[in-house]
Amino acid sequence: MTAQPRYEPRIEDETLYLDHDGDRLEVGPMEHIVDRIGETYTLEYTEEQSAAAWLRTDSDNTITFDVREVVGEMTHTREFVANLENCPLDETTPDGEPKRTALFVDLITEIWDSKGNLDG
């Protein structure tokens, strides 16, 4: 079984792109992403969840990370990118953000909030 290709993030001129083997998708301005999410993002865990040996939470069972750093490092599946491709970059939300950028924020925060468990 061949591993599914992952799309690598690239931030150029403060714009986020997702790349894989010459296939490149513009997601939108980092300014819009950070404006919607914030400079940092915090995940909250229960006592039981934070007891996992691999999880390093703060004393209040949270993990806080830099949004720009994680967005700039986190790879994505073809399915994730296909969802974004189907959303126009040249149309805006009522707030004036590109629709594709807003969808990216919604999808990425859903992934973060699920703590990787997209089935539940």
Short mmCIF file of N, CA, C and O in Angstrom, two decimals:
data_model
loop_
_atom_site.label_atom_id
_atom_site.label_comp_id
_atom_site.label_asym_id
_atom_site.label_seq_id
_atom_site.Cartn_x
_atom_site.Cartn_y
_atom_site.Cartn_z
N MET A 1 0.84 -1.17 0.00
CA MET A 1 0.00 0.00 0.00
C MET A 1 0.89 1.25 0.00
O MET A 1 1.79 1.40 0.81
N THR A 2 0.62 2.15 -0.91
CA THR A 2 1.41 3.37 -1.04
C THR A 2 0.85 4.45 -0.13
O THR A 2 -0.37 4.63 -0.05
N ALA A 3 1.73 5.15 0.51
CA ALA A 3 1.30 6.25 1.39
C ALA A 3 0.68 7.36 0.55
O ALA A 3 1.15 7.66 -0.54
N GLN A 4 -0.37 7.94 1.08
CA GLN A 4 -1.04 9.05 0.40
C GLN A 4 -0.11 10.25 0.39
O GLN A 4 0.54 10.55 1.40
N PRO A 5 -0.03 10.96 -0.74
CA PRO A 5 0.84 12.14 -0.76
C PRO A 5 0.36 13.19 0.23
O PRO A 5 -0.83 13.34 0.48
N ARG A 6 1.32 13.89 0.80
CA ARG A 6 1.02 14.98 1.73
C ARG A 6 1.38 16.30 1.06
O ARG A 6 2.38 16.40 0.37
N TYR A 7 0.55 17.27 1.28
CA TYR A 7 0.79 18.61 0.75
C TYR A 7 1.52 19.43 1.80
O TYR A 7 1.07 19.54 2.94
N GLU A 8 2.66 19.97 1.40
CA GLU A 8 3.52 20.75 2.28
C GLU A 8 3.09 22.22 2.27
O GLU A 8 2.85 22.78 1.20
N PRO A 9 3.04 22.84 3.43
CA PRO A 9 2.72 24.27 3.46
C PRO A 9 3.94 25.10 3.05
O PRO A 9 5.08 24.73 3.33
N ARG A 10 3.67 26.18 2.37
CA ARG A 10 4.70 27.15 2.01
C ARG A 10 4.10 28.53 2.26
O ARG A 10 2.99 28.82 1.81
N ILE A 11 4.83 29.35 2.97
CA ILE A 11 4.39 30.72 3.20
C ILE A 11 5.34 31.63 2.43
O ILE A 11 6.54 31.66 2.72
N GLU A 12 4.80 32.29 1.41
CA GLU A 12 5.58 33.20 0.59
C GLU A 12 4.86 34.53 0.54
O GLU A 12 3.65 34.57 0.23
N ASP A 13 5.58 35.60 0.81
CA ASP A 13 4.99 36.94 0.81
C ASP A 13 3.73 36.99 1.68
O ASP A 13 2.71 37.58 1.30
N GLU A 14 3.80 36.30 2.84
CA GLU A 14 2.70 36.26 3.81
C GLU A 14 1.41 35.65 3.25
O GLU A 14 0.31 35.95 3.72
N THR A 15 1.55 34.78 2.24
CA THR A 15 0.43 34.02 1.69
C THR A 15 0.72 32.54 1.87
O THR A 15 1.84 32.09 1.59
N LEU A 16 -0.29 31.77 2.30
CA LEU A 16 -0.14 30.33 2.50
C LEU A 16 -0.49 29.59 1.22
O LEU A 16 -1.54 29.83 0.62
N TYR A 17 0.41 28.67 0.83
CA TYR A 17 0.19 27.76 -0.29
C TYR A 17 0.37 26.34 0.22
O TYR A 17 1.13 26.11 1.17
N LEU A 18 -0.27 25.38 -0.43
CA LEU A 18 -0.05 23.96 -0.16
C LEU A 18 0.49 23.34 -1.43
O LEU A 18 -0.11 23.45 -2.50
N ASP A 19 1.67 22.69 -1.34
CA ASP A 19 2.39 22.17 -2.50
C ASP A 19 2.59 20.66 -2.41
O ASP A 19 2.84 20.13 -1.33
N HIS A 20 2.55 20.01 -3.60
CA HIS A 20 2.95 18.61 -3.71
C HIS A 20 3.29 18.32 -5.18
O HIS A 20 2.42 18.46 -6.05
N ASP A 21 4.53 17.95 -5.45
CA ASP A 21 4.98 17.57 -6.79
C ASP A 21 4.49 18.52 -7.88
O ASP A 21 3.89 18.09 -8.88
N GLY A 22 4.71 19.78 -7.70
CA GLY A 22 4.34 20.76 -8.71
C GLY A 22 2.89 21.20 -8.67
O GLY A 22 2.48 22.10 -9.39
N ASP A 23 2.08 20.54 -7.86
CA ASP A 23 0.68 20.92 -7.68
C ASP A 23 0.66 21.93 -6.54
O ASP A 23 1.10 21.64 -5.43
N ARG A 24 0.15 23.12 -6.82
CA ARG A 24 0.19 24.19 -5.81
C ARG A 24 -1.18 24.84 -5.69
O ARG A 24 -1.80 25.20 -6.67
N LEU A 25 -1.62 24.98 -4.44
CA LEU A 25 -2.90 25.61 -4.17
C LEU A 25 -2.71 26.81 -3.26
O LEU A 25 -2.13 26.68 -2.17
N GLU A 26 -3.19 27.96 -3.69
CA GLU A 26 -3.15 29.15 -2.84
C GLU A 26 -4.30 29.07 -1.84
O GLU A 26 -5.46 28.91 -2.22
N VAL A 27 -3.97 29.17 -0.56
CA VAL A 27 -4.98 29.13 0.50
C VAL A 27 -5.43 30.54 0.85
O VAL A 27 -6.62 30.79 1.05
N GLY A 28 -4.48 31.46 0.95
CA GLY A 28 -4.83 32.84 1.24
C GLY A 28 -3.85 33.51 2.17
O GLY A 28 -2.86 32.92 2.59
N PRO A 29 -4.13 34.76 2.50
CA PRO A 29 -3.22 35.55 3.32
C PRO A 29 -3.12 35.04 4.76
O PRO A 29 -4.13 34.73 5.40
N MET A 30 -1.89 34.96 5.25
CA MET A 30 -1.68 34.56 6.64
C MET A 30 -2.37 35.53 7.60
O MET A 30 -2.85 35.14 8.66
N GLU A 31 -2.45 36.80 7.20
CA GLU A 31 -3.11 37.80 8.03
C GLU A 31 -4.55 37.41 8.34
O GLU A 31 -5.02 37.51 9.47
N HIS A 32 -5.27 36.91 7.32
CA HIS A 32 -6.66 36.49 7.53
C HIS A 32 -6.73 35.25 8.43
O HIS A 32 -7.63 35.14 9.27
N ILE A 33 -5.79 34.33 8.23
CA ILE A 33 -5.78 33.10 9.03
C ILE A 33 -5.56 33.45 10.50
O ILE A 33 -6.30 33.01 11.38
N VAL A 34 -4.54 34.27 10.76
CA VAL A 34 -4.22 34.64 12.14
C VAL A 34 -5.30 35.54 12.74
O VAL A 34 -5.63 35.40 13.92
N ASP A 35 -5.90 36.41 11.94
CA ASP A 35 -7.00 37.24 12.45
C ASP A 35 -8.16 36.39 12.95
O ASP A 35 -8.77 36.70 13.98
N ARG A 36 -8.47 35.32 12.24
CA ARG A 36 -9.60 34.46 12.63
C ARG A 36 -9.26 33.52 13.78
O ARG A 36 -10.12 33.22 14.60
N ILE A 37 -8.02 33.04 13.84
CA ILE A 37 -7.65 32.06 14.86
C ILE A 37 -7.00 32.72 16.06
O ILE A 37 -7.25 32.34 17.20
N GLY A 38 -6.15 33.70 15.82
CA GLY A 38 -5.33 34.30 16.86
C GLY A 38 -3.88 33.91 16.66
O GLY A 38 -3.58 32.99 15.90
N GLU A 39 -2.98 34.62 17.33
CA GLU A 39 -1.55 34.31 17.22
C GLU A 39 -1.22 32.96 17.84
O GLU A 39 -0.30 32.28 17.41
N THR A 40 -1.98 32.60 18.88
CA THR A 40 -1.79 31.29 19.52
C THR A 40 -3.13 30.57 19.59
O THR A 40 -4.19 31.19 19.47
N TYR A 41 -3.06 29.25 19.78
CA TYR A 41 -4.27 28.43 19.89
C TYR A 41 -4.06 27.48 21.05
O TYR A 41 -2.96 26.93 21.22
N THR A 42 -5.09 27.28 21.83
CA THR A 42 -4.98 26.43 23.02
C THR A 42 -5.94 25.25 22.92
O THR A 42 -7.13 25.43 22.64
N LEU A 43 -5.40 24.07 23.15
CA LEU A 43 -6.20 22.85 23.22
C LEU A 43 -6.33 22.47 24.68
O LEU A 43 -5.35 22.49 25.42
N GLU A 44 -7.55 22.12 25.06
CA GLU A 44 -7.81 21.71 26.45
C GLU A 44 -8.03 20.20 26.50
O GLU A 44 -8.73 19.64 25.66
N TYR A 45 -7.45 19.58 27.51
CA TYR A 45 -7.56 18.14 27.70
C TYR A 45 -8.16 17.85 29.06
O TYR A 45 -8.00 18.62 30.00
N THR A 46 -8.82 16.70 29.15
CA THR A 46 -9.32 16.24 30.44
C THR A 46 -8.16 15.66 31.23
O THR A 46 -7.08 15.41 30.68
N GLU A 47 -8.38 15.43 32.52
CA GLU A 47 -7.33 14.80 33.35
C GLU A 47 -6.94 13.46 32.75
O GLU A 47 -5.75 13.13 32.69
N GLU A 48 -7.93 12.68 32.31
CA GLU A 48 -7.66 11.36 31.75
C GLU A 48 -6.83 11.47 30.47
O GLU A 48 -5.86 10.74 30.28
N GLN A 49 -7.21 12.39 29.57
CA GLN A 49 -6.47 12.57 28.32
C GLN A 49 -5.04 13.02 28.58
O GLN A 49 -4.10 12.54 27.96
N SER A 50 -4.88 13.94 29.52
CA SER A 50 -3.54 14.49 29.76
C SER A 50 -2.63 13.50 30.48
O SER A 50 -1.43 13.73 30.58
N ALA A 51 -3.17 12.39 30.94
CA ALA A 51 -2.36 11.37 31.60
C ALA A 51 -1.59 10.51 30.59
O ALA A 51 -0.70 9.76 30.97
N ALA A 52 -1.92 10.63 29.30
CA ALA A 52 -1.21 9.86 28.28
C ALA A 52 0.27 10.22 28.32
O ALA A 52 0.64 11.39 28.39
N ALA A 53 1.11 9.21 28.30
CA ALA A 53 2.56 9.41 28.45
C ALA A 53 3.15 10.31 27.37
O ALA A 53 4.09 11.06 27.62
N TRP A 54 2.62 10.26 26.17
CA TRP A 54 3.18 11.02 25.06
C TRP A 54 2.72 12.48 25.04
O TRP A 54 3.28 13.30 24.32
N LEU A 55 1.71 12.81 25.82
CA LEU A 55 1.14 14.15 25.79
C LEU A 55 1.76 15.01 26.88
O LEU A 55 1.74 14.67 28.05
N ARG A 56 2.31 16.13 26.48
CA ARG A 56 2.96 17.05 27.42
C ARG A 56 2.11 18.31 27.56
O ARG A 56 2.26 19.27 26.80
N THR A 57 1.20 18.29 28.51
CA THR A 57 0.33 19.45 28.73
C THR A 57 0.91 20.33 29.83
O THR A 57 1.76 19.91 30.61
N ASP A 58 0.40 21.56 29.88
CA ASP A 58 0.74 22.46 30.97
C ASP A 58 0.01 21.99 32.23
O ASP A 58 -0.82 21.07 32.17
N SER A 59 0.26 22.63 33.35
CA SER A 59 -0.35 22.22 34.62
C SER A 59 -1.89 22.32 34.59
O SER A 59 -2.55 21.63 35.35
N ASP A 60 -2.43 23.12 33.70
CA ASP A 60 -3.89 23.24 33.60
C ASP A 60 -4.48 22.34 32.50
O ASP A 60 -5.59 22.56 32.03
N ASN A 61 -3.71 21.32 32.09
CA ASN A 61 -4.12 20.35 31.07
C ASN A 61 -4.39 20.98 29.71
O ASN A 61 -5.31 20.58 28.98
N THR A 62 -3.59 21.96 29.34
CA THR A 62 -3.72 22.59 28.04
C THR A 62 -2.38 22.55 27.30
O THR A 62 -1.32 22.35 27.90
N ILE A 63 -2.48 22.71 26.01
CA ILE A 63 -1.31 22.89 25.16
C ILE A 63 -1.60 24.14 24.33
O ILE A 63 -2.64 24.23 23.67
N THR A 64 -0.69 25.10 24.37
CA THR A 64 -0.83 26.32 23.59
C THR A 64 0.31 26.36 22.58
O THR A 64 1.46 26.09 22.93
N PHE A 65 -0.03 26.68 21.33
CA PHE A 65 1.01 26.71 20.30
C PHE A 65 0.84 27.94 19.42
O PHE A 65 -0.21 28.57 19.37
N ASP A 66 1.91 28.27 18.72
CA ASP A 66 1.96 29.39 17.81
C ASP A 66 1.28 29.00 16.49
O ASP A 66 1.68 28.04 15.85
N VAL A 67 0.25 29.74 16.12
CA VAL A 67 -0.54 29.41 14.93
C VAL A 67 0.31 29.49 13.66
O VAL A 67 0.28 28.57 12.84
N ARG A 68 1.06 30.56 13.48
CA ARG A 68 1.88 30.71 12.27
C ARG A 68 2.86 29.54 12.13
O ARG A 68 3.06 29.01 11.03
N GLU A 69 3.47 29.15 13.24
CA GLU A 69 4.44 28.06 13.20
C GLU A 69 3.79 26.75 12.79
O GLU A 69 4.28 26.05 11.90
N VAL A 70 2.67 26.41 13.41
CA VAL A 70 2.01 25.14 13.12
C VAL A 70 1.43 25.13 11.71
O VAL A 70 1.58 24.15 10.97
N VAL A 71 0.78 26.22 11.30
CA VAL A 71 0.24 26.30 9.95
C VAL A 71 1.37 26.17 8.93
O VAL A 71 1.20 25.54 7.88
N GLY A 72 2.53 26.70 9.23
CA GLY A 72 3.68 26.64 8.33
C GLY A 72 4.40 25.31 8.32
O GLY A 72 5.28 25.09 7.48
N GLU A 73 4.03 24.39 9.22
CA GLU A 73 4.69 23.08 9.29
C GLU A 73 3.76 21.90 9.04
O GLU A 73 4.22 20.82 8.69
N MET A 74 2.47 22.09 9.25
CA MET A 74 1.51 20.98 9.20
C MET A 74 1.19 20.58 7.75
O MET A 74 0.75 21.40 6.96
N THR A 75 1.43 19.31 7.42
CA THR A 75 1.12 18.81 6.08
C THR A 75 -0.34 18.38 6.02
O THR A 75 -0.98 18.15 7.05
N HIS A 76 -0.86 18.25 4.78
CA HIS A 76 -2.27 17.95 4.60
C HIS A 76 -2.47 16.87 3.55
O HIS A 76 -1.67 16.73 2.61
N THR A 77 -3.57 16.13 3.67
CA THR A 77 -3.89 15.07 2.73
C THR A 77 -4.47 15.63 1.43
O THR A 77 -4.91 16.77 1.37
N ARG A 78 -4.50 14.80 0.42
CA ARG A 78 -5.12 15.18 -0.86
C ARG A 78 -6.59 15.51 -0.65
O ARG A 78 -7.12 16.45 -1.25
N GLU A 79 -7.28 14.75 0.20
CA GLU A 79 -8.69 15.00 0.47
C GLU A 79 -8.90 16.40 1.07
O GLU A 79 -9.82 17.12 0.69
N PHE A 80 -8.05 16.78 2.01
CA PHE A 80 -8.13 18.10 2.63
C PHE A 80 -7.96 19.18 1.56
O PHE A 80 -8.72 20.14 1.49
N VAL A 81 -6.95 19.01 0.69
CA VAL A 81 -6.68 19.99 -0.36
C VAL A 81 -7.83 20.04 -1.36
O VAL A 81 -8.21 21.12 -1.82
N ALA A 82 -8.41 18.89 -1.68
CA ALA A 82 -9.54 18.86 -2.62
C ALA A 82 -10.72 19.67 -2.09
O ALA A 82 -11.40 20.37 -2.85
N ASN A 83 -10.96 19.60 -0.78
CA ASN A 83 -12.03 20.41 -0.18
C ASN A 83 -11.76 21.90 -0.40
O ASN A 83 -12.68 22.66 -0.70
N LEU A 84 -10.52 22.29 -0.25
CA LEU A 84 -10.16 23.70 -0.44
C LEU A 84 -10.24 24.10 -1.91
O LEU A 84 -10.70 25.20 -2.22
N GLU A 85 -9.81 23.22 -2.80
CA GLU A 85 -9.84 23.52 -4.24
C GLU A 85 -11.26 23.83 -4.71
O GLU A 85 -11.45 24.66 -5.60
N ASN A 86 -12.22 23.15 -4.13
CA ASN A 86 -13.61 23.32 -4.54
C ASN A 86 -14.24 24.59 -3.98
O ASN A 86 -15.41 24.86 -4.24
N CYS A 87 -13.51 25.34 -3.21
CA CYS A 87 -14.00 26.58 -2.61
C CYS A 87 -13.27 27.75 -3.26
O CYS A 87 -12.04 27.76 -3.32
N PRO A 88 -14.01 28.74 -3.76
CA PRO A 88 -13.37 29.83 -4.50
C PRO A 88 -12.50 30.74 -3.63
O PRO A 88 -12.87 31.06 -2.51
N LEU A 89 -11.37 31.12 -4.18
CA LEU A 89 -10.48 32.06 -3.52
C LEU A 89 -10.88 33.49 -3.85
O LEU A 89 -10.66 34.40 -3.07
N ASP A 90 -11.51 33.67 -5.01
CA ASP A 90 -11.85 35.02 -5.47
C ASP A 90 -13.21 35.50 -4.99
O ASP A 90 -13.62 36.61 -5.31
N GLU A 91 -13.92 34.69 -4.22
CA GLU A 91 -15.18 35.11 -3.60
C GLU A 91 -14.92 35.32 -2.11
O GLU A 91 -14.10 34.62 -1.52
N THR A 92 -15.64 36.27 -1.52
CA THR A 92 -15.38 36.59 -0.11
C THR A 92 -16.59 36.28 0.77
O THR A 92 -17.73 36.23 0.30
N THR A 93 -16.30 36.13 2.04
CA THR A 93 -17.32 35.96 3.07
C THR A 93 -17.91 37.35 3.37
O THR A 93 -17.35 38.36 2.94
N PRO A 94 -19.00 37.41 4.12
CA PRO A 94 -19.53 38.73 4.52
C PRO A 94 -18.50 39.59 5.27
O PRO A 94 -18.59 40.81 5.27
N ASP A 95 -17.49 38.94 5.89
CA ASP A 95 -16.43 39.67 6.60
C ASP A 95 -15.33 40.15 5.67
O ASP A 95 -14.35 40.75 6.12
N GLY A 96 -15.42 39.83 4.37
CA GLY A 96 -14.42 40.26 3.41
C GLY A 96 -13.23 39.34 3.26
O GLY A 96 -12.25 39.69 2.60
N GLU A 97 -13.28 38.15 3.85
CA GLU A 97 -12.19 37.19 3.72
C GLU A 97 -12.44 36.30 2.50
O GLU A 97 -13.58 36.00 2.18
N PRO A 98 -11.36 35.84 1.86
CA PRO A 98 -11.55 34.86 0.80
C PRO A 98 -12.24 33.61 1.37
O PRO A 98 -11.89 33.14 2.45
N LYS A 99 -13.23 33.10 0.64
CA LYS A 99 -13.97 31.92 1.13
C LYS A 99 -13.06 30.73 1.36
O LYS A 99 -13.24 29.98 2.32
N ARG A 100 -12.06 30.53 0.50
CA ARG A 100 -11.14 29.40 0.67
C ARG A 100 -10.34 29.54 1.96
O ARG A 100 -10.12 28.57 2.68
N THR A 101 -9.92 30.76 2.26
CA THR A 101 -9.16 30.99 3.49
C THR A 101 -10.02 30.71 4.71
O THR A 101 -9.57 30.07 5.67
N ALA A 102 -11.27 31.17 4.68
CA ALA A 102 -12.20 30.92 5.79
C ALA A 102 -12.46 29.43 5.96
O ALA A 102 -12.50 28.93 7.09
N LEU A 103 -12.60 28.69 4.85
CA LEU A 103 -12.80 27.24 4.94
C LEU A 103 -11.56 26.58 5.54
O LEU A 103 -11.69 25.69 6.39
N PHE A 104 -10.37 27.01 5.13
CA PHE A 104 -9.14 26.46 5.71
C PHE A 104 -9.14 26.62 7.22
O PHE A 104 -8.85 25.67 7.95
N VAL A 105 -9.48 27.81 7.69
CA VAL A 105 -9.50 28.07 9.14
C VAL A 105 -10.51 27.15 9.82
O VAL A 105 -10.21 26.55 10.85
N ASP A 106 -11.70 27.01 9.24
CA ASP A 106 -12.71 26.13 9.83
C ASP A 106 -12.24 24.69 9.90
O ASP A 106 -12.40 24.01 10.92
N LEU A 107 -11.63 24.20 8.80
CA LEU A 107 -11.16 22.81 8.77
C LEU A 107 -9.99 22.58 9.72
O LEU A 107 -9.97 21.57 10.43
N ILE A 108 -9.03 23.50 9.73
CA ILE A 108 -7.84 23.30 10.56
C ILE A 108 -8.19 23.36 12.05
O ILE A 108 -7.69 22.57 12.85
N THR A 109 -9.07 24.27 12.43
CA THR A 109 -9.44 24.34 13.85
C THR A 109 -10.30 23.13 14.24
O THR A 109 -10.21 22.67 15.38
N GLU A 110 -11.07 22.60 13.29
CA GLU A 110 -11.83 21.37 13.58
C GLU A 110 -10.86 20.21 13.84
O GLU A 110 -11.05 19.42 14.77
N ILE A 111 -9.82 20.13 13.04
CA ILE A 111 -8.80 19.09 13.25
C ILE A 111 -8.12 19.28 14.59
O ILE A 111 -7.96 18.33 15.36
N TRP A 112 -7.70 20.50 14.88
CA TRP A 112 -7.03 20.76 16.16
C TRP A 112 -7.95 20.44 17.33
O TRP A 112 -7.55 19.79 18.29
N ASP A 113 -9.20 20.90 17.27
CA ASP A 113 -10.14 20.67 18.37
C ASP A 113 -10.46 19.19 18.56
O ASP A 113 -10.74 18.75 19.68
N SER A 114 -10.41 18.42 17.49
CA SER A 114 -10.67 16.98 17.61
C SER A 114 -9.44 16.25 18.13
O SER A 114 -9.51 15.07 18.42
N LYS A 115 -8.33 17.00 18.23
CA LYS A 115 -7.05 16.45 18.70
C LYS A 115 -6.63 15.25 17.86
O LYS A 115 -6.10 14.28 18.36
N GLY A 116 -6.95 15.33 16.56
CA GLY A 116 -6.56 14.28 15.62
C GLY A 116 -7.58 13.17 15.47
O GLY A 116 -7.45 12.34 14.59
N ASN A 117 -8.61 13.14 16.28
CA ASN A 117 -9.62 12.09 16.22
C ASN A 117 -10.80 12.59 15.40
O ASN A 117 -11.79 13.08 15.95
N LEU A 118 -10.74 12.46 14.09
CA LEU A 118 -11.79 12.96 13.22
C LEU A 118 -13.00 12.05 13.15
O LEU A 118 -14.02 12.41 12.59
N ASP A 119 -12.89 10.84 13.69
CA ASP A 119 -14.01 9.91 13.65
C ASP A 119 -15.02 10.18 14.75
O ASP A 119 -16.16 9.76 14.67
N GLY A 120 -14.61 10.86 15.81
CA GLY A 120 -15.49 11.03 16.96
C GLY A 120 -15.90 12.37 17.15
O GLY A 120 -16.51 13.22 17.25
#
